XYZ file of C-alpha atoms in Angstrom:
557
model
C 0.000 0.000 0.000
C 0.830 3.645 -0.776
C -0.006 7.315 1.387
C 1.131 9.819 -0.424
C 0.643 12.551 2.460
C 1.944 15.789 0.212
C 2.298 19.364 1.259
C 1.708 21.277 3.931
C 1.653 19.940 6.787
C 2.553 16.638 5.917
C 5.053 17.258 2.715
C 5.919 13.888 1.387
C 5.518 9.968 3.188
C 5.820 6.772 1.224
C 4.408 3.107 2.884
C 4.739 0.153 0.865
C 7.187 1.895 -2.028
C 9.782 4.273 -1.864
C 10.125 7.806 -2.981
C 12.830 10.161 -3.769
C 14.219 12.102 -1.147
C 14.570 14.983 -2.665
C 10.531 15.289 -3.348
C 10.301 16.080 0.520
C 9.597 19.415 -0.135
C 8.084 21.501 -3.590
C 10.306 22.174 -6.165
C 10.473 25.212 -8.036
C 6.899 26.088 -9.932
C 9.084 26.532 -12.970
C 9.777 23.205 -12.962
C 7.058 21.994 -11.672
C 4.361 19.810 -13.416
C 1.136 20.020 -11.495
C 1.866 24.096 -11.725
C 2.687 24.470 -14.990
C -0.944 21.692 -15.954
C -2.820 24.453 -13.501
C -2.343 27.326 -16.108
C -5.093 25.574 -17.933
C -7.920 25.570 -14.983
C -7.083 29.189 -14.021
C -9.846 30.705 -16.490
C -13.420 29.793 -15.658
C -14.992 29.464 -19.204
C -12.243 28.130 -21.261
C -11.641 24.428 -21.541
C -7.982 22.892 -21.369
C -6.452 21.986 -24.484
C -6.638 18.153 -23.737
C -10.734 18.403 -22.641
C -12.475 14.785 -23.478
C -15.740 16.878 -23.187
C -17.680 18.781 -25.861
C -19.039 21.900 -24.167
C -22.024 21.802 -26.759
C -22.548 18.524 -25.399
C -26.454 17.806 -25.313
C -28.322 14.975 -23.380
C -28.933 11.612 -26.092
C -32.306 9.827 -25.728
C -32.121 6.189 -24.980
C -32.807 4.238 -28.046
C -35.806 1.905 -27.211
C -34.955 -1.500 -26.758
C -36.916 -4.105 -29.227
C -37.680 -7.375 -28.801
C -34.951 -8.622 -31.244
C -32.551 -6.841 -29.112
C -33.149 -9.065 -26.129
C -30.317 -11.104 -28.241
C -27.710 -8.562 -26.990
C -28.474 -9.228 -23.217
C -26.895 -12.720 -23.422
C -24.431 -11.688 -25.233
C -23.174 -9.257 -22.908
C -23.626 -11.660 -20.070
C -21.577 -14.297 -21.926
C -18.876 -12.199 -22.626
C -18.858 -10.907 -19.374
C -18.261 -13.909 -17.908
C -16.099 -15.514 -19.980
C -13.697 -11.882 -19.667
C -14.005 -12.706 -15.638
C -13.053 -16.204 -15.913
C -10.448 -15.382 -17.979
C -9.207 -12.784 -15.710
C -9.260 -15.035 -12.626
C -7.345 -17.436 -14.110
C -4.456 -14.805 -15.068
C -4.587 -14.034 -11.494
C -3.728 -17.202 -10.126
C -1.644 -18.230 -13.102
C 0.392 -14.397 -13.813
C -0.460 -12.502 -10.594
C -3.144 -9.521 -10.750
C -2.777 -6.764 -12.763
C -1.989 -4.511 -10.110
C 0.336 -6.227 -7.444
C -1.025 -5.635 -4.409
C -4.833 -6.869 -5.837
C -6.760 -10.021 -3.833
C -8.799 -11.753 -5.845
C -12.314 -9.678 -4.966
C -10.190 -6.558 -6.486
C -9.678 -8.674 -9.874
C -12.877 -9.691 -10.400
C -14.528 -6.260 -8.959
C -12.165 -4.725 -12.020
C -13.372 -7.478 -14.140
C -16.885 -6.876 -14.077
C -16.531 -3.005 -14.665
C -14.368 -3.144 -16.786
C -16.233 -1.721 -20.379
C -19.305 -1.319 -19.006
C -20.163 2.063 -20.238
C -20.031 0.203 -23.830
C -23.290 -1.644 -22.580
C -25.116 1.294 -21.686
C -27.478 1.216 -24.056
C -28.922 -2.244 -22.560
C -30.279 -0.409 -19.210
C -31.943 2.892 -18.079
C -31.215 4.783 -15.454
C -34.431 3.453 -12.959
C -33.680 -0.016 -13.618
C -29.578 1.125 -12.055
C -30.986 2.951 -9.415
C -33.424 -0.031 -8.492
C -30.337 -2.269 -8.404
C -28.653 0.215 -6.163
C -31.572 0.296 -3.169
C -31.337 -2.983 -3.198
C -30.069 -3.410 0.857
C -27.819 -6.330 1.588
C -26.024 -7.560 -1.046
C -22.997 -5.958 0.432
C -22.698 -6.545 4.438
C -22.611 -3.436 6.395
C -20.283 -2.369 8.704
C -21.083 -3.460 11.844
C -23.133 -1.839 15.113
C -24.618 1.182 13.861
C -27.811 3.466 14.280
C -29.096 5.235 11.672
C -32.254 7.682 11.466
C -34.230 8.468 8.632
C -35.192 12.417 8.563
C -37.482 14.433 6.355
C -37.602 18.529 6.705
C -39.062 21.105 4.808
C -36.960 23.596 2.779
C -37.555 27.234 3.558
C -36.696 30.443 1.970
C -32.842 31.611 3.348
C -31.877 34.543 1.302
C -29.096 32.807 -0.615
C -26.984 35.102 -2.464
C -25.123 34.812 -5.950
C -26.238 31.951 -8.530
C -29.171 30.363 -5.416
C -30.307 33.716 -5.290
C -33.066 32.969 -8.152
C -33.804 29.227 -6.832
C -34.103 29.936 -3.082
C -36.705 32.797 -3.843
C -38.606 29.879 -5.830
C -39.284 27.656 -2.539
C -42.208 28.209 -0.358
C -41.771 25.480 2.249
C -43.572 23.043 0.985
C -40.331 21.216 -0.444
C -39.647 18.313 1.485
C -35.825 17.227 1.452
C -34.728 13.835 3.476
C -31.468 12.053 4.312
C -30.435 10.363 7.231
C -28.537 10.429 10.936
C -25.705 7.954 11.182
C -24.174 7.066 14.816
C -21.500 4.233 15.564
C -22.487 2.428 18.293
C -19.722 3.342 20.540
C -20.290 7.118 20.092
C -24.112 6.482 20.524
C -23.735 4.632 23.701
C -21.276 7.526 24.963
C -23.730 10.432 24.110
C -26.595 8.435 25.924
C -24.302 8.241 29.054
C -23.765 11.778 29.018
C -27.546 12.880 28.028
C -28.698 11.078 30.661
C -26.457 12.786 32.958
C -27.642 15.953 31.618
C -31.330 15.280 31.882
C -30.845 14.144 35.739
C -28.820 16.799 36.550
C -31.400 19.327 34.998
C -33.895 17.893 36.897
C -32.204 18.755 39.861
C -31.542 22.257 38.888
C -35.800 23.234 38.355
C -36.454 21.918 42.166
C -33.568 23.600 43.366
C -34.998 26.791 40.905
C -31.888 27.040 39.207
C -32.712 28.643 35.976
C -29.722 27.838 33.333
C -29.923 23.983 32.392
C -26.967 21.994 33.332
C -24.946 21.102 30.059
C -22.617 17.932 30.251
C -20.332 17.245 27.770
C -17.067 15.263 27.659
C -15.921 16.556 24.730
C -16.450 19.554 21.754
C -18.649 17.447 19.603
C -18.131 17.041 15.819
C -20.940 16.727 13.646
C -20.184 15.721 9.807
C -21.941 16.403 6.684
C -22.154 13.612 4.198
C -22.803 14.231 0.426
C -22.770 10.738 -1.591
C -21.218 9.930 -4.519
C -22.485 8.631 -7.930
C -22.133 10.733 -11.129
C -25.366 13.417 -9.376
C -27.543 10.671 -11.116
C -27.113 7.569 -8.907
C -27.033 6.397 -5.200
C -27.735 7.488 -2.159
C -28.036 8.075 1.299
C -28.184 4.824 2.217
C -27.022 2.826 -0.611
C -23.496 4.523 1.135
C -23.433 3.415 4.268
C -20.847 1.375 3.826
C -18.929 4.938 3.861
C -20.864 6.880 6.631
C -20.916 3.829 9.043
C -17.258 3.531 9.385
C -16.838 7.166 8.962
C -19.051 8.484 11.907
C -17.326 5.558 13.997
C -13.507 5.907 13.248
C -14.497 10.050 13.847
C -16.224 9.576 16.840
C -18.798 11.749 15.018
C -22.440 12.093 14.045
C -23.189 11.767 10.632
C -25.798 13.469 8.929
C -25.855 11.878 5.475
C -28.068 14.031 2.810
C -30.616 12.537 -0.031
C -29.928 15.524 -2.513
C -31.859 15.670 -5.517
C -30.423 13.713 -8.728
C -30.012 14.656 -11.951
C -31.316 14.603 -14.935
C -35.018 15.390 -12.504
C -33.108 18.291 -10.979
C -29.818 20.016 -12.770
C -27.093 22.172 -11.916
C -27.113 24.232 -9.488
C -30.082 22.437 -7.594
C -27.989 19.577 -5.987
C -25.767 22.754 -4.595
C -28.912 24.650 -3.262
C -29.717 21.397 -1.599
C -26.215 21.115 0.021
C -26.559 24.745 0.974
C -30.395 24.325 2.614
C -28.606 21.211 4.701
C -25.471 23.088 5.642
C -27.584 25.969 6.944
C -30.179 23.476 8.398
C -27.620 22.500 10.984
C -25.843 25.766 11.497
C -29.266 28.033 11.658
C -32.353 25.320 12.915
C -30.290 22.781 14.804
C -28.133 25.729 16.222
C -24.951 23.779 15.518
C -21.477 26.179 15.045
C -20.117 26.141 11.985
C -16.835 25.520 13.708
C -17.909 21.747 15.099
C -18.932 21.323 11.074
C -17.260 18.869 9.053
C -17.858 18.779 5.136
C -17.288 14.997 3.655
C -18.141 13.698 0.433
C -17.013 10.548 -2.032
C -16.630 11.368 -6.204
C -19.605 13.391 -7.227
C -20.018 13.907 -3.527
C -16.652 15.397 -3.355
C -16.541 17.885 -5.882
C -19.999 19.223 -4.437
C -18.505 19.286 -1.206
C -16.133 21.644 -2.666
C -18.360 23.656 -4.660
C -20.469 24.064 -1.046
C -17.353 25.371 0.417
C -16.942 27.979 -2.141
C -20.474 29.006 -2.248
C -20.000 29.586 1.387
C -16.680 31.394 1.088
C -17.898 33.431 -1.698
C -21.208 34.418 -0.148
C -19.649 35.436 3.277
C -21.194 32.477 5.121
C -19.577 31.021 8.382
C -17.600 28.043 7.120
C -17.009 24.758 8.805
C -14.080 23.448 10.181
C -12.911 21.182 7.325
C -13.319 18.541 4.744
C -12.702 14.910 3.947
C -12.839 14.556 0.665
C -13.095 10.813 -1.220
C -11.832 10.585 -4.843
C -13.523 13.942 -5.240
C -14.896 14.529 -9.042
C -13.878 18.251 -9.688
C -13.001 18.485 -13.451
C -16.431 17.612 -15.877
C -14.110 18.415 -19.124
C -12.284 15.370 -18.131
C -8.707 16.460 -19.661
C -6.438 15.293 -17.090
C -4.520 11.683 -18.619
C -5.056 9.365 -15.746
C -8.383 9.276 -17.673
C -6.610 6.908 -20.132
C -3.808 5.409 -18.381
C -6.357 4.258 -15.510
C -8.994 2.932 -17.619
C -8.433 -0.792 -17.142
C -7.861 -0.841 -13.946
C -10.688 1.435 -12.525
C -14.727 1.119 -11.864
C -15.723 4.065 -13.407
C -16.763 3.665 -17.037
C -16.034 6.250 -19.617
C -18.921 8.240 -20.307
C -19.484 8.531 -24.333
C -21.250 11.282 -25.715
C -23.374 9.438 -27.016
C -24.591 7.396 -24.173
C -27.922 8.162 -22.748
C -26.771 8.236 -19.145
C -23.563 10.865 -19.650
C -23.477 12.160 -16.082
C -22.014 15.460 -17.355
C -25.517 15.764 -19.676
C -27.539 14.481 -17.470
C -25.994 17.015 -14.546
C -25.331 20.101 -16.720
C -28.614 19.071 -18.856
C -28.998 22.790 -22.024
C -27.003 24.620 -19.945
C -23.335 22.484 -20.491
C -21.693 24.965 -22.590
C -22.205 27.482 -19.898
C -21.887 25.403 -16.961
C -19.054 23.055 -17.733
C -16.068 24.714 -16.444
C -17.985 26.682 -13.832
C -16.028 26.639 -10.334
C -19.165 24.949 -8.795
C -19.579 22.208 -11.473
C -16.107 22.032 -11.857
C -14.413 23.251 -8.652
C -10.808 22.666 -10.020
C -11.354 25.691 -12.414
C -12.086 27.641 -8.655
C -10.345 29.845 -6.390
C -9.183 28.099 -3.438
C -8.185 30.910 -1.318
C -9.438 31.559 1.946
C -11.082 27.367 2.525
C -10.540 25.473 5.916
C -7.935 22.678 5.741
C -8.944 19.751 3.841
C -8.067 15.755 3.826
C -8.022 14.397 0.351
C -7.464 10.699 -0.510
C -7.371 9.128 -3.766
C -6.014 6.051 -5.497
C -3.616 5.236 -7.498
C -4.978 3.213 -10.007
C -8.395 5.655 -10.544
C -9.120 7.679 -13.302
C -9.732 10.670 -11.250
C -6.292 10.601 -9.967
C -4.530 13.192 -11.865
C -7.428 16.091 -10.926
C -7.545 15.233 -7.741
C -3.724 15.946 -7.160
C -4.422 19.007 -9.410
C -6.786 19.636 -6.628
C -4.276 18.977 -4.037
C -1.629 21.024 -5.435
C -3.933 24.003 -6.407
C -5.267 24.720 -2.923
C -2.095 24.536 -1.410
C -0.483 27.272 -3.670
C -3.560 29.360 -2.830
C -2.873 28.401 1.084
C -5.322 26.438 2.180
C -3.483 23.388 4.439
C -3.859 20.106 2.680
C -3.578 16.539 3.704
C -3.118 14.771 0.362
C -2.944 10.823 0.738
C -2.519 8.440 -2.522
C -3.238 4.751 -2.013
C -1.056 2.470 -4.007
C -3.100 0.200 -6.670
C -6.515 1.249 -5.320
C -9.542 2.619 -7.104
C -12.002 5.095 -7.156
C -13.639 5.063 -3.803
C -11.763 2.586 -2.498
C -13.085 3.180 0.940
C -15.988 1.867 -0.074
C -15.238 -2.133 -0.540
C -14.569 -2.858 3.315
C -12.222 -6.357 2.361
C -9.694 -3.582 1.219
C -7.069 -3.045 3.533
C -6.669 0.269 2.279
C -10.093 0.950 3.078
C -9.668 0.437 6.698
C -6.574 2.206 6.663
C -7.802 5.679 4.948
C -11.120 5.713 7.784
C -8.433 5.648 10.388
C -6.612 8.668 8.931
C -10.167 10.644 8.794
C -10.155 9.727 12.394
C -6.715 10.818 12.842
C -7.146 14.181 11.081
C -10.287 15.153 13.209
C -8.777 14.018 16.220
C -5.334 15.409 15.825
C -4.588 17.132 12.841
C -7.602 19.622 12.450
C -7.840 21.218 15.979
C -4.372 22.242 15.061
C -5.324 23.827 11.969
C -8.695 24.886 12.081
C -9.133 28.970 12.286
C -11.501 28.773 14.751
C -11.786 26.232 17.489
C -14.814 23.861 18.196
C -17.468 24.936 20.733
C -19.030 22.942 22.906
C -22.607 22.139 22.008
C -25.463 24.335 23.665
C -28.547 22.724 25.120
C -30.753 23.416 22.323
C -28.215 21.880 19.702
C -27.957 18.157 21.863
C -31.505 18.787 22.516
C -32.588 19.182 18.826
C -30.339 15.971 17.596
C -31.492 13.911 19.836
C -34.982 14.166 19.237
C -33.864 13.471 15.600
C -32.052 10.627 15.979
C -33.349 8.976 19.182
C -36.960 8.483 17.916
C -39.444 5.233 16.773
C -37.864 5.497 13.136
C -34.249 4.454 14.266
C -32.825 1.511 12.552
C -30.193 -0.963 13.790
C -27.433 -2.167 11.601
C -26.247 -5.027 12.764
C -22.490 -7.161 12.838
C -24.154 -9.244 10.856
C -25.296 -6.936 7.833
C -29.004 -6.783 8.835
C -31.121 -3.893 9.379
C -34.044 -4.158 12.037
C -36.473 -1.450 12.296
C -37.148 -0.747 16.145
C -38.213 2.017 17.767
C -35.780 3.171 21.289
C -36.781 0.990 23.725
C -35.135 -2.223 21.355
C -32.487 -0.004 20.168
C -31.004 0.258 23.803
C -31.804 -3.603 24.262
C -29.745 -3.856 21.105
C -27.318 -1.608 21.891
C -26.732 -2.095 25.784
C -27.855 0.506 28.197
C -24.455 0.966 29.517
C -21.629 2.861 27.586
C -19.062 0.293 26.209
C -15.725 0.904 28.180
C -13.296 2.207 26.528
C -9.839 3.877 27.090
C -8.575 6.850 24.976
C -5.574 5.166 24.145
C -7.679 1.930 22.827
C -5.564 -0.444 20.469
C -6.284 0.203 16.652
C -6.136 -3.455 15.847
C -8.800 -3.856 18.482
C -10.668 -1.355 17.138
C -10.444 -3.093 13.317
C -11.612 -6.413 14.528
C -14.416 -4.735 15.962
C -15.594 -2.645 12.945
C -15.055 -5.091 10.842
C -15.838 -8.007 12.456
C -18.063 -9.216 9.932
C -15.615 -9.364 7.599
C -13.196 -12.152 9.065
C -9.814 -11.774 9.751
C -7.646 -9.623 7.879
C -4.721 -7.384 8.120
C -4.745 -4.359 10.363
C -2.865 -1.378 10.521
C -2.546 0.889 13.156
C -1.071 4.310 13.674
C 2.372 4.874 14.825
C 4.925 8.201 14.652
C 7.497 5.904 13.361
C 7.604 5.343 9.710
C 9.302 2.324 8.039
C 12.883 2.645 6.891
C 11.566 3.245 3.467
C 9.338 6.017 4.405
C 10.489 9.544 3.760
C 8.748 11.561 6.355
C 11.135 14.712 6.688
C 9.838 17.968 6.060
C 12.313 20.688 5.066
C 13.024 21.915 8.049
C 14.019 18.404 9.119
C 10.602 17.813 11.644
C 8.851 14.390 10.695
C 5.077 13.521 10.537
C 3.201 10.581 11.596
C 2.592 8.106 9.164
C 0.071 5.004 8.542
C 2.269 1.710 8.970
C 1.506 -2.205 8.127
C 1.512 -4.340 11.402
C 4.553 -6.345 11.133
């Protein structure tokens, strides 16, 4: 496995490869790559010489799909299978085509692997049916999560929601969900309860101001989802928000924004917005206990809500983790071709019915295509709150993403950049990937350690009204149970705390990370864990200039 932690703080650290010393700190921009490829996403408007994407691009229609087409259906599933066979012999037989690949990575590759080509065979409600399909990947274990419906209300947005937020008159209904580990679940009802006892106590004595408890300054994480602003959501990603709210020690709450081709840019943006200001304006939550996460699609409109916020002069949160963020729709950068058969993501033709950019950017893609919230690499970074971005190696996102990387640092935001050797575009989400469990430990690392050090303004501790105002949301007859075992069982509190345990699970601040693997992943078997550690391996470079070192991710020997 690779982390490529680049820039500040981090500069450059290597696991599982090596790297040249003398990368430890940026070269000269003259001579530099990723500065000189920037010159190209500095204009808003113009598209970079080596853009994949037409800006007069216009949405296909689907081709109807006859009866003596049905012919086509076997054939795809015959060649399919006979490319995956084929493949898992060469595994056992030649290795994998990326070295550090199992077997599930080979044949996940496998059966990607072309499939835009097949397009043509499906429609986009037959996908997303697949996709709400629950269990046919086991969830993370020991979780509680909380449907939630509210009603979107005029705000006075400024700039491009200016138009869109006059439109609403309440009666918009907007959903996601509220995602709790179980350990941080069982904590907060320790300390609620101890609240509520000792607030009872304060009315008979006639003390006025209710008695606030609370252990810690409480992080509360936005989630936007992934999947090309046409597919997915909410909960088809749990397998991201489960192990993130538990490896932060954080609630999640994980939005249901509109999807595209229904709702176009900028409406998936005004719904990140109304969510955002949800928590910081209704639920009374400061901006500074905010953090902003989001996987592909997910990512680059995490970005884009930053700069909204930034450009509107709205409080901003603390931070972002960002997931194989998508922030270039021209889709010029060359991992684009070099990645291709090794990734997930299918190339999008422009003649496919279900091109995400057409589908997202619908009459308007001329205009909209290199606009810094469609395409937030083509934006000014100045002025954003630190930001964790992870990628992999062998997706076809990679090269934009370090763009990304690389961009905000020269306009001074603080940047954790990590690159995973061999793995694909959200990687995090396929749980038997050791790189998986690896990259949710460093999102628990950064909000534990790395962001209070960063962060312009520090986190507050919650007032009564916020913890008041979540926990009617998520402690309520609609909260679900995911179990170690995969399964979801609707129950209202009382059999969520029989579930759960009425006592808070003990544990130490110092608990062992390996410990803390098995027990995420329990349903998953054994596998290798990885743990934190300020010691890198000897073929780590880890040195800043100025000769300090940072910690590093290391294999358990």
């Amino acid at each position: 496995m690779t982390i490529l932690l680049s820039f500040w703080p981090f500069r450059r650290a290597l696991i599982g490869g090596s790297v040249d010393s003398r990368t430890s700190s940026p070269p000269d921009e003259d001579q530099d790559p990723p500065a000189t490829s920037l010159r190209h996403y500095a204009t808003p408007g113009v598209s970079p010489p080596s853009a994949r994407v037409d800006p007069k691009l216009k949405l296909q229609p689907r081709r109807p799909v006859r009866l003596w087409d049905v012919w086509k259906y076997a054939v795809v599933v015959a060649s399919k299978a006979t490319e995956v066979s084929a493949d898992i012999i060469s595994h056992h037989i030649w290795g994998p085509r990326k070295g550090s690949w199992g077997i599930e990575m080979t044949i996940v590759s496998s059966l990607m692997r072309g499939a835009g080509r097949h397009s043509s065979l499906v429609d986009i409600g037959a996908i997303r049916m697949l996709m709400s399909i629950g269990g046919l990947v086991p969830l993370p274990s020991d979780a509680l999560v909380t449907p939630v419906t509210f009603r979107v209300r005029q705000r006075n947005l400024r700039g491009i929601l200016a138009t869109h937020d006059a439109a609403e008159t309440g009666s918009r209904e907007l959903s996601g969900e509220w995602v709790v580990g179980k350990k941080t679940w069982q904590r907060l009802q320790a300390e609620w309860k101890a609240s509520h006892l000792q607030n009872d106590s304060n009315m008979e004595n006639s003390v006025e101001q209710p008695f606030r408890i609370s252990k810690k300054k409480e992080r509360v994480i936005l989630y936007i989802h992934g999947g090309a602003y046409y597919l997915s959501s909410a909960a088809a990603q749990r397998l991201i928000s489960i192990p993130l709210s538990k490896h932060t020690d954080a609630r999640v709450f994980a939005l249901d924004y509109r999807l595209a081709p229904e709702t176009q840019f900028p409406g998936p943006l005004h719904d990140a917005v109304s969510a955002y200001l949800r928590l910081t304006e209704d639920l009374h939550i400061p901006p500074e206990n905010i953090i902003i996460s989001g996987d592909s699609a997910g990512g680059g409109l995490s970005v884009s809500l930053l700069m909204y916020l930034r450009d509107n002069n709205y409080p901003l949160p603390s931070g972002a983790i960002l997931m194989s963020p998508w922030v270039d729709l021209t889709m010029s950068c060359e991992s684009w071709d070099s990645n291709a058969m090794y990734d997930v993501v299918p190339f999008p033709t422009a003649d496919s019915h279900m091109n995400p950019i057409a589908l997202y950017l619908g009459e308007q893609t001329e205009k909209y295509l290199t606009h810094p919230y469609a395409s937030p690499l083509f934006g000014d970074y100045k002025g954003l709150p630190p930001l964790l971005i992870q990628a992999g190696d062998a997706e076809v996102l990679r090269d934009e993403i370090t763009l990304l990387a690389h961009k905000a640092t020269l306009a001074g935001v603080q940047v954790r950049h990590e690159l995973y050797e061999d793995a694909i575009h959200v990687f995090q989400a396929y749980p038997f990937l050791s790189s998986s469990r690896t990259s949710f430990m460093s999102m628990g690392d950064f909000v534990r350690n790395i962001l209070p050090q960063c962060q312009t303004r520090s986190p507050q501790l919650l007032d009564y009204d916020a913890e008041q105002e979540m926990e009617h949301e998520i402690d309520n007859e609609n909260a679900t149970v995911v179990r170690g075992d995969g399964t979801e069982v609707t129950t209202g509190m009382e059999a969520v705390e029989e579930s759960f345990g009425s006592t808070p699970f003990a544990e130490s601040e110092g608990e062992d990370d390996n410990a803390r693997v098995r027990n995420d992943y329990s349903s998953w078997g054994h596998s290798r864990n990885w743990s934190l550690s300020t010691t890198a391996p000897d073929n780590a470079d880890t040195s800043d200039s100025d000769g300090s070192s940072d910690e590093a991710l290391v294999p358990n020997q």
